[in-house]
Rosetta silent file (secondary structure, phi, psi, omega in degrees, C-alpha in Angstrom):
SEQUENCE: XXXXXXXXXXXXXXXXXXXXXXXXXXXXXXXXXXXXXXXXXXXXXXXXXXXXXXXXXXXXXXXXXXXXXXXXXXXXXXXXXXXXXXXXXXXXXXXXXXXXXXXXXXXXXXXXXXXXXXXXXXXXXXXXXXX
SCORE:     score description
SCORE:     0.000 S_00000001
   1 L     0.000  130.517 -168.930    2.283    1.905   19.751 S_00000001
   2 L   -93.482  159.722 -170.541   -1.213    0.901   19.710 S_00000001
   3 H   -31.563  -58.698 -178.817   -2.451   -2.431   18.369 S_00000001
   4 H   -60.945  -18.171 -165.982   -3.712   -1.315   15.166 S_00000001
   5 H   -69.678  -81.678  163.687   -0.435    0.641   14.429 S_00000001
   6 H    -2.694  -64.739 -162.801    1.400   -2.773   14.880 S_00000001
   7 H   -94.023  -26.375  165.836   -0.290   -4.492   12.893 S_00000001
   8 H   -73.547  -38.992  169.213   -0.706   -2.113    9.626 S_00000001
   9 H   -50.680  -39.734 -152.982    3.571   -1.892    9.865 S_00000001
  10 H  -101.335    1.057 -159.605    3.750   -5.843    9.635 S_00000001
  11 H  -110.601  -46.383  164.341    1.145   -5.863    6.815 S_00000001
  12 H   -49.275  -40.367 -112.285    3.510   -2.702    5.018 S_00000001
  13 H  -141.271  -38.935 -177.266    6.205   -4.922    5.663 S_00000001
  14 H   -85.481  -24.674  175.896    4.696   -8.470    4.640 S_00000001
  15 H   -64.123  -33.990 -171.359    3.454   -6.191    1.312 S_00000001
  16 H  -110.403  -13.833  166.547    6.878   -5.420    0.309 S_00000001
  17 H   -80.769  -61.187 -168.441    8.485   -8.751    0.875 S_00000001
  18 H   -50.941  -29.887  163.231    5.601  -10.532   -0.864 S_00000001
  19 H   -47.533  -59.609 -142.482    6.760   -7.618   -3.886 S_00000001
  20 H   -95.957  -43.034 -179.770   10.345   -8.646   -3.286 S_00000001
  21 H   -95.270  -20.340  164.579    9.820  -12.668   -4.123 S_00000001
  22 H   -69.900  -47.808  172.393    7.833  -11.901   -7.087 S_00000001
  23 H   -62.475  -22.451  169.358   10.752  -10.146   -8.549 S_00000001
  24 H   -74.990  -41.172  176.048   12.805  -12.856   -7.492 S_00000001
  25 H   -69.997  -56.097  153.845   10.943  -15.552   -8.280 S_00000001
  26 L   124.952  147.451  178.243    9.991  -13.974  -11.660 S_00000001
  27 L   -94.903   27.721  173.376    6.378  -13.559  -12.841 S_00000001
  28 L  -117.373    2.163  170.895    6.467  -16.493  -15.576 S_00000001
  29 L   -94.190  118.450 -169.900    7.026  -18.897  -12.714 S_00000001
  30 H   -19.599  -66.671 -177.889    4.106  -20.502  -11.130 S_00000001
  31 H   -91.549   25.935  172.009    4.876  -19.271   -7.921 S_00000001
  32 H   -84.973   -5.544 -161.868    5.934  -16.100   -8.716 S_00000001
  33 H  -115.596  -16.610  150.698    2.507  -15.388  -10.141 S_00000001
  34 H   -39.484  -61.842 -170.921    1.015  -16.951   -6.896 S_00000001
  35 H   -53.214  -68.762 -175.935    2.988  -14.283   -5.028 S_00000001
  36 H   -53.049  -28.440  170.245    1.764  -11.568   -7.196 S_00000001
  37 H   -61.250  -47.264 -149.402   -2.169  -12.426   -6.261 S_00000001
  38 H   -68.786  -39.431 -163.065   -0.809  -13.041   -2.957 S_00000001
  39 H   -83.352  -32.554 -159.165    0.808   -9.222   -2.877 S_00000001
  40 H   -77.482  -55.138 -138.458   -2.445   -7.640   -4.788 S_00000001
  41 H   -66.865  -18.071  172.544   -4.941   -9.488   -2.406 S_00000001
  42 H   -87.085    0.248 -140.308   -2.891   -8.048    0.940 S_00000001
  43 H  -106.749  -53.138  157.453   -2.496   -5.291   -0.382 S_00000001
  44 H   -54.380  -30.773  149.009   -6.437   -4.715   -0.786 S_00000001
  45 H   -53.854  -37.094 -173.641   -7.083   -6.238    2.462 S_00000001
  46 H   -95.687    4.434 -165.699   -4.685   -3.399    4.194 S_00000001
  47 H   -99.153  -48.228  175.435   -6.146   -0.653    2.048 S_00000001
  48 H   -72.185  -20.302 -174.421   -9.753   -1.969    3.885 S_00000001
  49 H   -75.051  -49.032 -171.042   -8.415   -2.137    7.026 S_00000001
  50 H   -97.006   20.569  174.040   -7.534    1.531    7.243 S_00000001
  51 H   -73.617  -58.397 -129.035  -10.593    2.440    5.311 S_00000001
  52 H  -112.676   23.973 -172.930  -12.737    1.214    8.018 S_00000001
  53 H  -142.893  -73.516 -153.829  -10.203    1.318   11.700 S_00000001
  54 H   -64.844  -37.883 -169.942   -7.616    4.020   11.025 S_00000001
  55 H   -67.327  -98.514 -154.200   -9.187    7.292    8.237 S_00000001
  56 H     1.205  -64.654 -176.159  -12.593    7.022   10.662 S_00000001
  57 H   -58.464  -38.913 -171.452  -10.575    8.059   13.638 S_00000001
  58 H  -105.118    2.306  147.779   -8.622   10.416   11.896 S_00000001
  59 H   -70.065  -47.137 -172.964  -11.600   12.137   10.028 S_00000001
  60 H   -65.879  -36.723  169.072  -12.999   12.788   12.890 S_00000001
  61 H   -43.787  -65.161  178.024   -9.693   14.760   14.284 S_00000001
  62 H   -48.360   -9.802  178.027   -9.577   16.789   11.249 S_00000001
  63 L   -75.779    7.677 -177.727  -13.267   17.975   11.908 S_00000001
  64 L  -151.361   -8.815 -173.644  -11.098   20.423   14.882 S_00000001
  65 L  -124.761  100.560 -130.585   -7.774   19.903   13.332 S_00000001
  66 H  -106.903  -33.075  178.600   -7.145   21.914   10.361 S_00000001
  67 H   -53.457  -45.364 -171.812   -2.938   20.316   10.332 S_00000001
  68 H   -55.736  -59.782 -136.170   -4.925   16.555   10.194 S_00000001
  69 H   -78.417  -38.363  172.009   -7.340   17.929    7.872 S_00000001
  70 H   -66.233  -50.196 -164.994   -4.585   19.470    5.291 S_00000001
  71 H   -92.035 -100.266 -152.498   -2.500   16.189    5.527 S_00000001
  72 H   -27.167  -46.000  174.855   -5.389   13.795    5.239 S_00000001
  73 H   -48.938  -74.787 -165.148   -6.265   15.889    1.808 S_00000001
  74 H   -49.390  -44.254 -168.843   -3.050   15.506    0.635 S_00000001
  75 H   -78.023  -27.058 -161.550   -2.464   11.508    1.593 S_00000001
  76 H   -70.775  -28.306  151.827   -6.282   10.848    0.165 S_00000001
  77 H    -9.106  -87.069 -174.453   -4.539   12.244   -3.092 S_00000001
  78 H   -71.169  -41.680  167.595   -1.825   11.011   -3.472 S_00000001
  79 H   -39.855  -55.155 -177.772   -3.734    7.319   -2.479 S_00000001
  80 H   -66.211   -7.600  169.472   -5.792    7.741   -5.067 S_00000001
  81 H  -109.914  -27.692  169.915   -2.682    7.802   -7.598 S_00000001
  82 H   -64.425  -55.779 -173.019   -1.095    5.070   -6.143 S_00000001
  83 H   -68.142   13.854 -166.317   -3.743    2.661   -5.912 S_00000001
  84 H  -115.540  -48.513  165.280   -4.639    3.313   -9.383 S_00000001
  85 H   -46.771  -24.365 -153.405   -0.908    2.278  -10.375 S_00000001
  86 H  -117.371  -29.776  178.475   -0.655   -0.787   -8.139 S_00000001
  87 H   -77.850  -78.305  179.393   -4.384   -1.800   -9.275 S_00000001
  88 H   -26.922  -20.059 -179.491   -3.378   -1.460  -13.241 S_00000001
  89 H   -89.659  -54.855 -159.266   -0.157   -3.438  -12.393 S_00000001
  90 H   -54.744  -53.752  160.618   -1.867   -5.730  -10.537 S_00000001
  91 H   -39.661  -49.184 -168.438   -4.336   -6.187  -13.807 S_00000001
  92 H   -79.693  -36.291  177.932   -1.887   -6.199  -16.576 S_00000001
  93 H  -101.748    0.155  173.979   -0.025   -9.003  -14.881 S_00000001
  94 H   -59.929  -41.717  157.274   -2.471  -10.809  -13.100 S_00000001
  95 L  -131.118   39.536 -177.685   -2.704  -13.336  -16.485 S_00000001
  96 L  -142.749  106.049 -179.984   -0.090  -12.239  -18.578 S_00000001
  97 L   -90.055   17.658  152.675    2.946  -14.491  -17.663 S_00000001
  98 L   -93.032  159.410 -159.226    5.463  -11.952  -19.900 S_00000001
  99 L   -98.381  -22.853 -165.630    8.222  -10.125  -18.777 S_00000001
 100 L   -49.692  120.641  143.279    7.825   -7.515  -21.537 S_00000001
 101 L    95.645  -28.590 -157.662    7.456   -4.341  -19.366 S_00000001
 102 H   -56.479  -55.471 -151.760    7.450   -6.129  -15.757 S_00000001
 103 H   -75.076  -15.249 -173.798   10.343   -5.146  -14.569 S_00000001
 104 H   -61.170  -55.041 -176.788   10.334   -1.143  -15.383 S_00000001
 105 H   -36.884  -64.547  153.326    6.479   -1.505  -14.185 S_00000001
 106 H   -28.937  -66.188 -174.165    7.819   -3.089  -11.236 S_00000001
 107 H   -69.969  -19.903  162.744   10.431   -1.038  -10.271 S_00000001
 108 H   -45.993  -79.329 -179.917    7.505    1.990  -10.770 S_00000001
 109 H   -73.214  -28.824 -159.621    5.412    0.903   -8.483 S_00000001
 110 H   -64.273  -31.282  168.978    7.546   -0.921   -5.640 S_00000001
 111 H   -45.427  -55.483  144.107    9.131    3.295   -5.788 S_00000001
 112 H   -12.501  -82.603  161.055    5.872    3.984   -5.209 S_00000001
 113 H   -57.179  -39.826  -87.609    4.415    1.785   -2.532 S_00000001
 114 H  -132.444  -79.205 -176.443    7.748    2.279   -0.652 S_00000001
 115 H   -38.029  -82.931  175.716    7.414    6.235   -0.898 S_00000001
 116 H   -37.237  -35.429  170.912    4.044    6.161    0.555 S_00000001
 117 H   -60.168  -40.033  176.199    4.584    3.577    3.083 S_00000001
 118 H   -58.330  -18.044  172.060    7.152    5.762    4.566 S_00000001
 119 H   -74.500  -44.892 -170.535    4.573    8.755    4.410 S_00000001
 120 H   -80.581  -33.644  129.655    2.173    7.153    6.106 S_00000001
 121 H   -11.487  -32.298 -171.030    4.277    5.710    8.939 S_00000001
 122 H   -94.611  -53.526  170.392    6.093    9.099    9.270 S_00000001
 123 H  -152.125    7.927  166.352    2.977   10.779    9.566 S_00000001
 124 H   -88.249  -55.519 -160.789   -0.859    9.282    9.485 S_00000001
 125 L   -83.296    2.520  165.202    0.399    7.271   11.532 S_00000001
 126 L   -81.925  -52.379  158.130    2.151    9.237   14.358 S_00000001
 127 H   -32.385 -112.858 -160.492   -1.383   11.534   13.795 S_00000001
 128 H   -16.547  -32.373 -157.347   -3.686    8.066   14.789 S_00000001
 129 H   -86.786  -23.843 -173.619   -1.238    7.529   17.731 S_00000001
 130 H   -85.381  -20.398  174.763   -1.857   11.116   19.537 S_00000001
 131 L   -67.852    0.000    0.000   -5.555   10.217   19.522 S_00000001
């Protein structure tokens, strides 16, 4: 598993714990509301990381690889509906310390991020690994 691989898994993985103490902690608690910056701002950090290390690499495959090129449509998609859920959650709760709504919102997206991590793990990133 190459370096970058590594290291996007522990960021998936520090993303969904950091998820996981804001519902515990509760978002009317200081640091549950910490946590939630803490979750948007990694979240947005690993979303740049594989803007600018991991699609690059795998754009270029799909210029000869029609398999790449079909699932890279399909993930940039589906990205584009996620991150627009997980940015609006991130917004609506970013200063609004009420529960009204959190946890169904919550429970939305973490289905969400979850689903996808396992897509991309499963398969961008088993793609990135054959280059």
């Amino acid at each position: 598993m190459t370096e970058l691989i590594k290291s996007l898994k522990a960021e998936h993985a520090n993303i969904v714990k950091t998820l996981l103490d804001v519902k515990e902690l509760g978002i009317a608690t200081n640091e549950g509301h910490k946590k939630l910056l803490a979750a948007k701002a990694g979240l947005l950090a690993h979303l740049e990381k594989e803007d600018q290390q991991l699609y690059p690499e795998l754009l270029k495959l799909a210029e000869e690889d029609e398999i790449v090129r079909d699932a890279l449509e399909f993930f940039q998609e589906d990205m584009v509906d996620v991150s627009k859920l997980a940015l609006n959650f991130f917004t609506k709760y970013q200063d609004d310390s009420s529960n009204q709504g959190f946890s169904d919102d919550f429970a939305n997206l973490t289905h969400l991020l979850l689903q996808r991590i396992q897509k991309e793990e499963s398969v961008i990133y088993k793609m990135y690994e054959q280059i």
